[in-house]
PDB file of C-alpha atoms in Angstrom:
ATOM      1  CA  UNK E  26      22.308  10.169 -34.764  1.00 39.00           C
ATOM      2  CA  UNK E  27      23.812  12.348 -34.294  1.00 40.00           C
ATOM      3  CA  UNK E  28      25.058  14.655 -37.405  1.00 40.00           C
ATOM      4  CA  UNK E  29      28.480  16.089 -36.613  1.00 42.00           C
ATOM      5  CA  UNK E  30      26.339  18.378 -33.831  1.00 42.00           C
ATOM      6  CA  UNK E  31      27.134  19.566 -30.211  1.00 42.00           C
ATOM      7  CA  UNK E  32      23.747  17.789 -29.338  1.00 42.00           C
ATOM      8  CA  UNK E  33      23.279  14.688 -28.497  1.00 45.00           C
ATOM      9  CA  UNK E  34      19.666  14.660 -29.782  1.00 48.00           C
ATOM     10  CA  UNK E  35      18.678  13.068 -32.614  1.00 50.00           C
ATOM     11  CA  UNK E  36      17.087  15.524 -35.100  1.00 52.00           C
ATOM     12  CA  UNK E  37      16.870  13.625 -38.232  1.00 53.00           C
ATOM     13  CA  UNK E  38      12.783  13.414 -39.497  1.00 55.00           C
ATOM     14  CA  UNK E  39      10.750  10.402 -37.866  1.00 54.00           C
ATOM     15  CA  UNK E  40      10.435   7.483 -40.640  1.00 56.00           C
ATOM     16  CA  UNK E  41       7.031   6.029 -39.054  1.00 52.00           C
ATOM     17  CA  UNK E  42       4.471   7.848 -37.529  1.00 50.00           C
ATOM     18  CA  UNK E  43       5.655   5.173 -34.628  1.00 50.00           C
ATOM     19  CA  UNK E  44       9.207   7.414 -34.574  1.00 50.00           C
ATOM     20  CA  UNK E  45       7.382  10.488 -34.768  1.00 47.00           C
ATOM     21  CA  UNK E  46       4.655   9.225 -31.650  1.00 48.00           C
ATOM     22  CA  UNK E  47       7.421   7.546 -29.646  1.00 52.00           C
ATOM     23  CA  UNK E  48      10.887   9.067 -30.007  1.00 51.00           C
ATOM     24  CA  UNK E  49      10.692  12.425 -28.604  1.00 53.00           C
ATOM     25  CA  UNK E  50      14.212  15.338 -29.429  1.00 51.00           C
ATOM     26  CA  UNK E  51      14.316  18.902 -29.635  1.00 52.00           C
ATOM     27  CA  UNK E  52      12.941  20.510 -25.911  1.00 50.00           C
ATOM     28  CA  UNK E  53      10.821  17.623 -25.349  1.00 46.00           C
ATOM     29  CA  UNK E  54      13.700  15.421 -25.331  1.00 46.00           C
ATOM     30  CA  UNK E  55      15.754  17.682 -22.945  1.00 47.00           C
ATOM     31  CA  UNK E  56      12.961  18.247 -20.563  1.00 46.00           C
ATOM     32  CA  UNK E  57      11.680  13.496 -20.211  1.00 43.00           C
ATOM     33  CA  UNK E  58      13.242  12.533 -16.461  1.00 43.00           C
ATOM     34  CA  UNK E  59      12.973   9.510 -15.171  1.00 44.00           C
ATOM     35  CA  UNK E  60      11.009   9.120 -11.706  1.00 50.00           C
ATOM     36  CA  UNK E  61      10.713   6.293  -9.357  1.00 60.00           C
ATOM     37  CA  UNK E  62       8.747   3.691  -9.759  1.00 84.00           C
ATOM     38  CA  UNK E  63       7.681   0.625  -8.539  1.00 89.00           C
ATOM     39  CA  UNK E  64       9.202  -2.408 -10.373  1.00 91.00           C
ATOM     40  CA  UNK E  65       8.443  -4.872 -11.548  1.00 93.00           C
ATOM     41  CA  UNK E  66      10.421  -7.113  -9.231  1.00 94.00           C
ATOM     42  CA  UNK E  67       9.315  -4.348  -6.318  1.00 93.00           C
ATOM     43  CA  UNK E  68       6.118  -5.247  -7.657  1.00 96.00           C
ATOM     44  CA  UNK E  69       6.473  -9.304  -7.389  1.00 96.00           C
ATOM     45  CA  UNK E  70       8.354  -8.288  -3.372  1.00 96.00           C
ATOM     46  CA  UNK E  71       4.892  -6.520  -2.384  1.00 97.00           C
ATOM     47  CA  UNK E  72       2.658  -9.561  -3.523  1.00 98.00           C
ATOM     48  CA  UNK E  73       4.572 -12.338  -2.431  1.00 98.00           C
ATOM     49  CA  UNK E  74       4.136 -10.098   1.116  1.00 98.00           C
ATOM     50  CA  UNK E  75       0.959  -9.847   0.829  1.00 98.00           C
ATOM     51  CA  UNK E  76       0.260 -13.461   0.135  1.00 98.00           C
ATOM     52  CA  UNK E  77       2.926 -14.142   3.649  1.00 98.00           C
ATOM     53  CA  UNK E  78       0.733 -11.837   5.733  1.00 98.00           C
ATOM     54  CA  UNK E  79      -2.857 -13.908   4.705  1.00 98.00           C
ATOM     55  CA  UNK E  80      -1.634 -16.816   5.014  1.00 98.00           C
ATOM     56  CA  UNK E  81      -0.866 -16.254   8.682  1.00 98.00           C
ATOM     57  CA  UNK E  82      -4.296 -14.961   8.585  1.00 97.00           C
ATOM     58  CA  UNK E  83      -5.753 -18.051   6.962  1.00 98.00           C
ATOM     59  CA  UNK E  84      -7.037 -15.771   4.920  1.00 98.00           C
ATOM     60  CA  UNK E  85      -8.025 -15.937   0.816  1.00 98.00           C
ATOM     61  CA  UNK E  86      -7.478 -12.860  -0.324  1.00 98.00           C
ATOM     62  CA  UNK E  87      -6.421 -11.207  -4.463  1.00 98.00           C
ATOM     63  CA  UNK E  88      -3.516  -8.898  -3.596  1.00 98.00           C
ATOM     64  CA  UNK E  89      -2.507  -6.546  -6.335  1.00 98.00           C
ATOM     65  CA  UNK E  90       0.572  -3.891  -7.044  1.00 98.00           C
ATOM     66  CA  UNK E  91      -0.337  -0.632  -9.918  1.00 97.00           C
ATOM     67  CA  UNK E  92       2.171   2.009 -10.266  1.00 95.00           C
ATOM     68  CA  UNK E  93       1.907   6.152  -9.839  1.00 94.00           C
ATOM     69  CA  UNK E  94      -0.162   5.789 -12.691  1.00 93.00           C
ATOM     70  CA  UNK E  95      -2.754   3.578 -12.305  1.00 94.00           C
ATOM     71  CA  UNK E  96      -1.756   0.356 -14.103  1.00 95.00           C
ATOM     72  CA  UNK E  97      -2.260  -2.436 -12.815  1.00 96.00           C
ATOM     73  CA  UNK E  98       2.267  -4.160 -12.655  1.00 96.00           C
ATOM     74  CA  UNK E  99       1.734  -7.506 -10.364  1.00 97.00           C
ATOM     75  CA  UNK E 100      -1.548  -9.026  -8.977  1.00 98.00           C
ATOM     76  CA  UNK E 101      -2.480 -12.685  -7.663  1.00 98.00           C
ATOM     77  CA  UNK E 102      -5.145 -14.347  -6.101  1.00 98.00           C
ATOM     78  CA  UNK E 103      -4.359 -16.839  -4.019  1.00 98.00           C
ATOM     79  CA  UNK E 104      -6.528 -20.441  -4.175  1.00 98.00           C
ATOM     80  CA  UNK E 105     -10.303 -19.798  -2.963  1.00 97.00           C
ATOM     81  CA  UNK E 106     -10.181 -15.918  -3.192  1.00 98.00           C
ATOM     82  CA  UNK E 107     -13.502 -15.080  -5.033  1.00 96.00           C
ATOM     83  CA  UNK E 108     -12.311 -14.480  -8.417  1.00 97.00           C
ATOM     84  CA  UNK E 109     -14.048 -11.075  -8.008  1.00 96.00           C
ATOM     85  CA  UNK E 110     -11.714 -10.139  -5.732  1.00 97.00           C
ATOM     86  CA  UNK E 111      -9.537  -9.439  -9.018  1.00 97.00           C
ATOM     87  CA  UNK E 112     -10.593  -6.900 -10.761  1.00 96.00           C
ATOM     88  CA  UNK E 113     -11.478  -4.962  -6.884  1.00 96.00           C
ATOM     89  CA  UNK E 114      -8.521  -5.453  -5.648  1.00 98.00           C
ATOM     90  CA  UNK E 115      -6.859  -4.084  -9.096  1.00 97.00           C
ATOM     91  CA  UNK E 116      -9.624  -1.608  -8.599  1.00 96.00           C
ATOM     92  CA  UNK E 117      -8.529  -0.009  -5.136  1.00 96.00           C
ATOM     93  CA  UNK E 118      -4.840  -0.231  -5.609  1.00 97.00           C
ATOM     94  CA  UNK E 119      -5.715   1.721  -9.113  1.00 96.00           C
ATOM     95  CA  UNK E 120      -8.115   4.054  -6.625  1.00 95.00           C
ATOM     96  CA  UNK E 121      -5.255   4.605  -3.928  1.00 96.00           C
ATOM     97  CA  UNK E 122      -2.514   6.044  -6.624  1.00 95.00           C
ATOM     98  CA  UNK E 123      -5.861   8.642  -8.927  1.00 93.00           C
ATOM     99  CA  UNK E 124      -7.102   9.870  -4.850  1.00 92.00           C
ATOM    100  CA  UNK E 125      -3.361   9.814  -3.391  1.00 93.00           C
ATOM    101  CA  UNK E 126      -4.485   8.464  -0.344  1.00 93.00           C
ATOM    102  CA  UNK E 127      -5.812   5.153   1.698  1.00 94.00           C
ATOM    103  CA  UNK E 128      -8.653   4.246   0.145  1.00 92.00           C
ATOM    104  CA  UNK E 129     -10.996   4.056   3.659  1.00 91.00           C
ATOM    105  CA  UNK E 130     -10.651   7.344   4.217  1.00 88.00           C
ATOM    106  CA  UNK E 131     -12.150   7.409   0.438  1.00 83.00           C
ATOM    107  CA  UNK E 132     -14.888   4.897   2.091  1.00 80.00           C
ATOM    108  CA  UNK E 133     -15.723   6.893   5.173  1.00 75.00           C
ATOM    109  CA  UNK E 134     -16.609   9.842   2.701  1.00 72.00           C
ATOM    110  CA  UNK E 135     -18.980   7.953   1.674  1.00 71.00           C
ATOM    111  CA  UNK E 136     -20.216   5.434   3.970  1.00 68.00           C
ATOM    112  CA  UNK E 137     -20.128   6.844   7.415  1.00 64.00           C
ATOM    113  CA  UNK E 138     -19.219   5.547  10.686  1.00 61.00           C
ATOM    114  CA  UNK E 139     -19.456   1.046   9.405  1.00 58.00           C
ATOM    115  CA  UNK E 140     -21.254  -0.525  11.868  1.00 55.00           C
ATOM    116  CA  UNK E 141     -18.571  -4.198  11.958  1.00 58.00           C
ATOM    117  CA  UNK E 142     -17.335  -4.270   7.614  1.00 56.00           C
ATOM    118  CA  UNK E 143     -20.186  -5.460   6.693  1.00 52.00           C
ATOM    119  CA  UNK E 144     -22.055  -2.055   4.664  1.00 55.00           C
ATOM    120  CA  UNK E 145     -20.639  -1.889   1.728  1.00 53.00           C
ATOM    121  CA  UNK E 146     -22.467   0.631  -0.298  1.00 55.00           C
ATOM    122  CA  UNK E 147     -18.934   1.927  -1.101  1.00 50.00           C
ATOM    123  CA  UNK E 148     -18.153  -0.894  -3.608  1.00 49.00           C
ATOM    124  CA  UNK E 149     -18.026   1.151  -6.599  1.00 50.00           C
ATOM    125  CA  UNK E 150     -18.474   4.595  -8.176  1.00 51.00           C
ATOM    126  CA  UNK E 151     -17.642   5.733 -11.176  1.00 68.00           C
ATOM    127  CA  UNK E 152     -14.974   3.746 -12.368  1.00 79.00           C
ATOM    128  CA  UNK E 153     -13.028   3.528  -9.011  1.00 86.00           C
ATOM    129  CA  UNK E 154     -12.866   0.860  -5.798  1.00 89.00           C
ATOM    130  CA  UNK E 155     -13.749   3.173  -2.721  1.00 86.00           C
ATOM    131  CA  UNK E 156     -13.245   0.728  -0.114  1.00 90.00           C
ATOM    132  CA  UNK E 157     -11.140   0.252   2.792  1.00 94.00           C
ATOM    133  CA  UNK E 158      -8.122  -2.192   1.905  1.00 97.00           C
ATOM    134  CA  UNK E 159      -6.482   0.649  -1.346  1.00 97.00           C
ATOM    135  CA  UNK E 160      -3.274   1.749   0.072  1.00 97.00           C
ATOM    136  CA  UNK E 161      -0.293   4.544  -1.817  1.00 95.00           C
ATOM    137  CA  UNK E 162       3.130   3.252  -2.007  1.00 94.00           C
ATOM    138  CA  UNK E 163       5.146   6.084  -1.020  1.00 90.00           C
ATOM    139  CA  UNK E 164       9.051   6.737  -1.414  1.00 85.00           C
ATOM    140  CA  UNK E 165      11.403   8.920   0.454  1.00 80.00           C
ATOM    141  CA  UNK E 166      10.801  11.676  -0.886  1.00 83.00           C
ATOM    142  CA  UNK E 167       7.008  11.777   0.312  1.00 86.00           C
ATOM    143  CA  UNK E 168       6.187  10.569  -3.604  1.00 89.00           C
ATOM    144  CA  UNK E 169       3.819   7.963  -4.144  1.00 93.00           C
ATOM    145  CA  UNK E 170       4.738   5.811  -6.401  1.00 93.00           C
ATOM    146  CA  UNK E 171       2.394   2.778  -6.899  1.00 95.00           C
ATOM    147  CA  UNK E 172      -0.047   1.665  -4.789  1.00 97.00           C
ATOM    148  CA  UNK E 173      -1.082  -2.423  -2.712  1.00 98.00           C
ATOM    149  CA  UNK E 174      -4.904  -3.319  -3.510  1.00 98.00           C
ATOM    150  CA  UNK E 175      -6.143  -5.458  -1.285  1.00 98.00           C
ATOM    151  CA  UNK E 176      -9.457  -7.790  -1.426  1.00 98.00           C
ATOM    152  CA  UNK E 177     -11.801 -11.253   0.291  1.00 98.00           C
ATOM    153  CA  UNK E 178     -11.762 -10.181   3.969  1.00 97.00           C
ATOM    154  CA  UNK E 179     -12.865  -7.165   5.729  1.00 96.00           C
ATOM    155  CA  UNK E 180     -12.365  -4.558   5.523  1.00 94.00           C
ATOM    156  CA  UNK E 181      -9.775  -3.131   7.976  1.00 95.00           C
ATOM    157  CA  UNK E 182      -8.213  -7.486   7.110  1.00 97.00           C
ATOM    158  CA  UNK E 183      -7.360  -5.738   3.876  1.00 98.00           C
ATOM    159  CA  UNK E 184      -5.662  -3.333   4.501  1.00 97.00           C
ATOM    160  CA  UNK E 185      -3.710  -4.801   6.840  1.00 98.00           C
ATOM    161  CA  UNK E 186      -2.622  -7.495   4.383  1.00 98.00           C
ATOM    162  CA  UNK E 187      -2.739  -4.471   2.135  1.00 98.00           C
ATOM    163  CA  UNK E 188       0.226  -2.257   4.869  1.00 97.00           C
ATOM    164  CA  UNK E 189       1.970  -5.545   5.200  1.00 97.00           C
ATOM    165  CA  UNK E 190       2.454  -5.730   1.367  1.00 97.00           C
ATOM    166  CA  UNK E 191       3.392  -2.379   1.124  1.00 95.00           C
ATOM    167  CA  UNK E 192       5.835  -2.594   3.520  1.00 94.00           C
ATOM    168  CA  UNK E 193       8.184  -4.908   2.072  1.00 94.00           C
ATOM    169  CA  UNK E 194       9.262  -1.922  -0.556  1.00 88.00           C
ATOM    170  CA  UNK E 195      10.305   0.282   1.887  1.00 80.00           C
ATOM    171  CA  UNK E 196      13.536   0.596   2.735  1.00 68.00           C
ATOM    172  CA  UNK E 197      15.296  -0.624   5.971  1.00 65.00           C
ATOM    173  CA  UNK E 198      15.231   2.304   9.131  1.00 61.00           C
ATOM    174  CA  UNK E 199      18.812   2.941  10.044  1.00 64.00           C
ATOM    175  CA  UNK E 200      19.796   1.902  13.255  1.00 68.00           C
ATOM    176  CA  UNK E 201      19.233   2.909  16.143  1.00 65.00           C
ATOM    177  CA  UNK E 202      22.278   5.145  17.731  1.00 61.00           C
ATOM    178  CA  UNK E 203      23.920   3.658  20.995  1.00 62.00           C
ATOM    179  CA  UNK E 204      23.665   6.224  23.514  1.00 59.00           C
TER     180      UNK E 204
END
């Protein structure tokens, strides 16, 4: 509460440990800023776009979306998708955020060139999923605000579904000039 001072920040002592840990005061409160992030609504829209893309090709996949901290926001496993694909898709999304790049680049760095999509030696490494199919979501200011991960089909197919899901969150392009 403001006790009549010029500051809008709460300067009264915390009433509980939770208040002390969760309620920033003083200079710390002034430093907190709100950042652009993937909302739950946006994550659901991306998942729906990924599922629609997979259905067009007859794929059975899991699509996962995480925030900029790598925390899962939305996930859907299609009927018929392998159960393990839930953990793999979520791991691909998290890895894409944490390494700030598409997971295909991480997989290529571990496995080298692939000969047809059957190699999966980089399934797990130190808790990260270094397999193609994770794509960062980048806002209009070139900041990573989350990522999409897809699992269930071949690497390039996973990546194509992930790209369709991520594209659902991109702002529309401005109309072309009529010159």
